[in-house]
Amino acid sequence: MSDLNLNKNTATAATDFTVPANILAISPYRAGKPTSELAREFGIEPDSIVKLASNENPLGFSPRVKQALIDYLSNSSLADLGRYPDPNAFDLKAVLAKHYGVDMANITIGNGSNDLLEIVSLAFLNRDSSAVYSENAFVVYNLSTQARGARHLAVPSKDLGLDLDRMFEAIEEDTRLVYIANPNNPTGSFHPKEEIIAFLDRVRETRGNKTLVVLDEAYNEYLDPELRFNSAELIAEYPNLVVLRTFSKAYGLAGLRVGFAIAHAEVTDYLNRVRQPFNVNTLAQLAAIVALQDEGFLEQSYQMNKAGKAYLSAEFDRMGIAYVPSFTNFILFEMNEGPKVAQALLAKGVIVRPVVGDGLPNYLRVSIGTEAENQRFITALKEVLA
Ligand SMILES: *Cc1c(COP(=O)(O)O)cnc(C)c1O
């Protein structure tokens, strides 16, 4: 089964509920298996399980965030949890605006950037429109397009990277959104600033603001410093650009759910019209503010990831396993019958991510963990392949 062919899914309704065809055709998002589930299924000690399936930060999050959460929960402000969170996330937006050199009016907060992908699609897609995305990209682009009943213009990837030329050519008169994950998940590929700008120029020249470019930069913090660029600054020149960032990956706050969009003030206004007013909870707002300020933790995470990437790449080379050079905290590697191998790894307490739903049955995706976790993975993989 392929998530890419959602619209061909022949889900049958067991009852006489009246459900729109586009909703019937959705197969639910399949997340990486939670550790607790694996422990139950295979009778493995939860502590000995290595989860390398969801691109989380193996270091967790900043100790400063931990302290801020403990302080919050152990003093009188705890009572605030009985109140709704700040619907406009004033304090969080203030630090984000400063950090990225934009106005607060350019920022939309989300319950993770998944929420923002949903919000963007709610604001701009309907049944009379279409969205362009790569076939081997984040499956949520497909899901939110499908949920709106919009047309899919899915473009094959090129050498497991995005084919930006074909994505541009795929744009039609009714195309409202183009999704670009940079770096891309699940392939790990990356397009440098010049190529992104060239793409934005082409879209602006031919489409004006009729087509928005959603630049999803969930893995930005894992890029080598010379490759990073502040795409948020580009919104001044490209009002049709929506930049998405998240606290789930390098900042390690996946469990708290917080992400944000940076866009033209008018676009931000539309996004906020469909955003649920209390979509980001109080603890998440607090944690994100502190996380943003701990650059030392980010640097430590980056360095550990870089070392892990070098180790895993070298091991793959030694084992003769092909992989996509990664710009992220995961590596996509070639593996015949990926799902079967993933299942065999599960029995050894190692969770990796099959990407069959992303149209890549003969690949697996492994998140880069701590040194010990990476070694466990390699040992388990060698045993499985022996
Ligand atoms: C992980 C990821 C996200 C972020 O998800 P959150 O909802 O912020 O946890 C967004 N886009 C891509 C491409 C991702 O891989």
PDB file of C-alpha atoms and ligand atoms in Angstrom, residues 111-114 138 141 181 185 216 218-219 246 248-249 257, ligand 1:
ATOM      1  CA  ASN A 111       0.931  22.684  17.357  1.00  0.00           C
ATOM      2  CA  GLY A 112       4.047  21.397  15.637  1.00  0.00           C
ATOM      3  CA  SER A 113       4.639  22.329  12.016  1.00  0.00           C
ATOM      4  CA  ASN A 114       2.237  19.537  11.045  1.00  0.00           C
ATOM      5  CA  PHE A 138       6.861  14.462   3.647  1.00  0.00           C
ATOM      6  CA  TYR A 141       1.701  17.400   2.017  1.00  0.00           C
ATOM      7  CA  ALA A 181      10.938  20.392   2.213  1.00  0.00           C
ATOM      8  CA  ASN A 185      12.333  14.117   4.459  1.00  0.00           C
ATOM      9  CA  ASP A 216       9.392  23.456   5.179  1.00  0.00           C
ATOM     10  CA  ALA A 218      12.271  21.204   9.825  1.00  0.00           C
ATOM     11  CA  TYR A 219      15.944  20.156   9.669  1.00  0.00           C
ATOM     12  CA  THR A 246       9.711  23.408  14.168  1.00  0.00           C
ATOM     13  CA  SER A 248      10.462  19.080  17.268  1.00  0.00           C
ATOM     14  CA  LYS A 249      13.788  18.185  15.709  1.00  0.00           C
ATOM     15  CA  ARG A 257       4.282  20.177  19.900  1.00  0.00           C
TER      16      ARG A 257
HETATM   17  C1  LIG B   1       9.394  16.286  11.358  1.00  0.00           C
HETATM   18  C2  LIG B   1       8.939  17.133  10.244  1.00  0.00           C
HETATM   19  C3  LIG B   1       8.054  18.179  10.460  1.00  0.00           C
HETATM   20  C4  LIG B   1       7.723  18.619  11.831  1.00  0.00           C
HETATM   21  O1  LIG B   1       6.746  18.034  12.474  1.00  0.00           O
HETATM   22  P1  LIG B   1       6.196  18.701  13.804  1.00  0.00           P
HETATM   23  O2  LIG B   1       4.749  18.701  13.601  1.00  0.00           O
HETATM   24  O3  LIG B   1       6.755  20.072  13.931  1.00  0.00           O
HETATM   25  O4  LIG B   1       6.656  17.799  14.890  1.00  0.00           O
HETATM   26  C5  LIG B   1       7.687  18.988   9.397  1.00  0.00           C
HETATM   27  N1  LIG B   1       8.157  18.750   8.172  1.00  0.00           N
HETATM   28  C6  LIG B   1       9.020  17.758   7.928  1.00  0.00           C
HETATM   29  C7  LIG B   1       9.548  17.595   6.561  1.00  0.00           C
HETATM   30  C8  LIG B   1       9.415  16.912   8.956  1.00  0.00           C
HETATM   31  O5  LIG B   1      10.254  15.917   8.693  1.00  0.00           O
END
